[in-house]
């Protein structure tokens, strides 16, 4: 449940639809699902395995598994790429989650009553233009994360997620039904599931792969940190398949909802970018009786999904700081959340005051997003696959995987040793080439 809570978040509801929208839809979705199954699931299993074997923070778990396996000590760096990516992601994740928080109140106050495509876009633009409001909501969200992580992962999070995830799912199904009748469902279906190869670029493939990593929370120690809490008798393969299934389902359902509304409303384009969800959904809510109340509840649930994801970004670093530097849990939290918060101000400003400043052709927010999702996560995933595929002692792997069928174990190992490394490297090289040199 906690792993599902980490996986299901803004990546599914906010990011997947807009990234799929900017990349032309269907072909992107297919590549994304293939990446989840072929690369994401095997790497996620490998991450959990390291965590459960080490039973510490990701960095120390990796270190101990390296020592235990008698592997080259340079493998120890595997944990670092991921954990640093996690901090960078947390910085902008809190800003976006802040938008969701602010929309709870925008719904409740009636600011979004009766909006159409254009006026919803104007309300959203108004929020982005105001750094003070953005920083207020970002800070509030960060505070909520600190509150949970200070208390430790097990109780608060585990219990909350068990109740709230089913609720979120129920709400999504409700919205799906609604968008079926109110929006242009057929166009949304066609957009997401018709495979139009001409629209697919290598850059799009790289983004699909990055999105697969991002949405499964892999490549940054989050899942490794949770693996450290996983009981020995739980079957890793089955658990991960279930998490990946629900995660993909939430993304696809969110996509169907959002695009039904987009294609049924004037003034919203599928390629609208990060604002897509914040513009399209209010339009749907405005057209429904009791819509503001339902909208309010929806953004509460999105905020909670973001919350249960963000704490899993903070926890790995906090756990490491406590273990390695003997810092207390509260101080470790304040220090790291403070750092992510400060960096997050850069993302806040990139939507307004700094919107003209470019780094390698990106705004600050887009730069961090691209750097983490499309470069650091695949790199970290590649290292994890190679590490578990080649360097970890087979007897440890057999110990952790003794409840999986021999054929599946073989498939998994082949995937870690050959399929994932080759696929990640190829997509990575072609995607970067496509982005910067073609
Ligand atoms: N998987 C989360 C989402 O889709 C984001 C996340 C990434 C959470 C990495 C934790 C670690 O929103």
mmCIF file of N, CA and C in Angstrom, residues 49 393-404 409 412-413:
data_model
loop_
_atom_site.group_PDB
_atom_site.id
_atom_site.type_symbol
_atom_site.label_atom_id
_atom_site.label_comp_id
_atom_site.label_asym_id
_atom_site.label_seq_id
_atom_site.Cartn_x
_atom_site.Cartn_y
_atom_site.Cartn_z
ATOM 1 N N UNK A 49 14.643 -5.355 -3.786
ATOM 2 C CA UNK A 49 15.536 -6.411 -3.302
ATOM 3 C C UNK A 49 16.718 -5.824 -2.533
ATOM 4 N N UNK A 393 25.725 -11.034 -5.356
ATOM 5 C CA UNK A 393 25.930 -12.487 -5.310
ATOM 6 C C UNK A 393 24.624 -13.243 -5.585
ATOM 7 N N UNK A 394 24.648 -14.218 -6.496
ATOM 8 C CA UNK A 394 23.422 -14.947 -6.838
ATOM 9 C C UNK A 394 22.729 -15.562 -5.618
ATOM 10 N N UNK A 395 23.504 -15.976 -4.620
ATOM 11 C CA UNK A 395 22.824 -16.618 -3.484
ATOM 12 C C UNK A 395 21.954 -15.633 -2.715
ATOM 13 N N UNK A 396 22.331 -14.358 -2.709
ATOM 14 C CA UNK A 396 21.467 -13.362 -2.036
ATOM 15 C C UNK A 396 20.194 -13.150 -2.839
ATOM 16 N N UNK A 397 20.376 -13.141 -4.146
ATOM 17 C CA UNK A 397 19.202 -12.963 -5.003
ATOM 18 C C UNK A 397 18.252 -14.128 -4.796
ATOM 19 N N UNK A 398 18.801 -15.343 -4.759
ATOM 20 C CA UNK A 398 17.940 -16.514 -4.569
ATOM 21 C C UNK A 398 17.231 -16.470 -3.229
ATOM 22 N N UNK A 399 17.921 -15.948 -2.226
ATOM 23 C CA UNK A 399 17.310 -15.849 -0.897
ATOM 24 C C UNK A 399 16.096 -14.931 -0.910
ATOM 25 N N UNK A 400 16.228 -13.806 -1.602
ATOM 26 C CA UNK A 400 15.127 -12.833 -1.630
ATOM 27 C C UNK A 400 14.024 -13.264 -2.593
ATOM 28 N N UNK A 401 14.391 -14.074 -3.561
ATOM 29 C CA UNK A 401 13.449 -14.411 -4.640
ATOM 30 C C UNK A 401 13.039 -15.871 -4.599
ATOM 31 N N UNK A 402 13.115 -16.496 -3.441
ATOM 32 C CA UNK A 402 12.873 -17.940 -3.404
ATOM 33 C C UNK A 402 11.404 -18.299 -3.637
ATOM 34 N N UNK A 403 10.520 -17.285 -3.598
ATOM 35 C CA UNK A 403 9.104 -17.596 -3.775
ATOM 36 C C UNK A 403 8.603 -17.302 -5.185
ATOM 37 N N UNK A 404 9.531 -17.113 -6.095
ATOM 38 C CA UNK A 404 9.135 -16.783 -7.464
ATOM 39 C C UNK A 404 9.442 -18.010 -8.339
ATOM 40 N N UNK A 409 12.017 -16.088 -12.631
ATOM 41 C CA UNK A 409 13.315 -15.627 -12.130
ATOM 42 C C UNK A 409 14.291 -15.447 -13.294
ATOM 43 N N UNK A 412 13.330 -12.422 -15.374
ATOM 44 C CA UNK A 412 13.713 -11.209 -14.646
ATOM 45 C C UNK A 412 15.225 -10.948 -14.771
ATOM 46 N N UNK A 413 16.013 -12.000 -14.622
ATOM 47 C CA UNK A 413 17.468 -11.804 -14.691
ATOM 48 C C UNK A 413 17.923 -11.424 -16.091
#
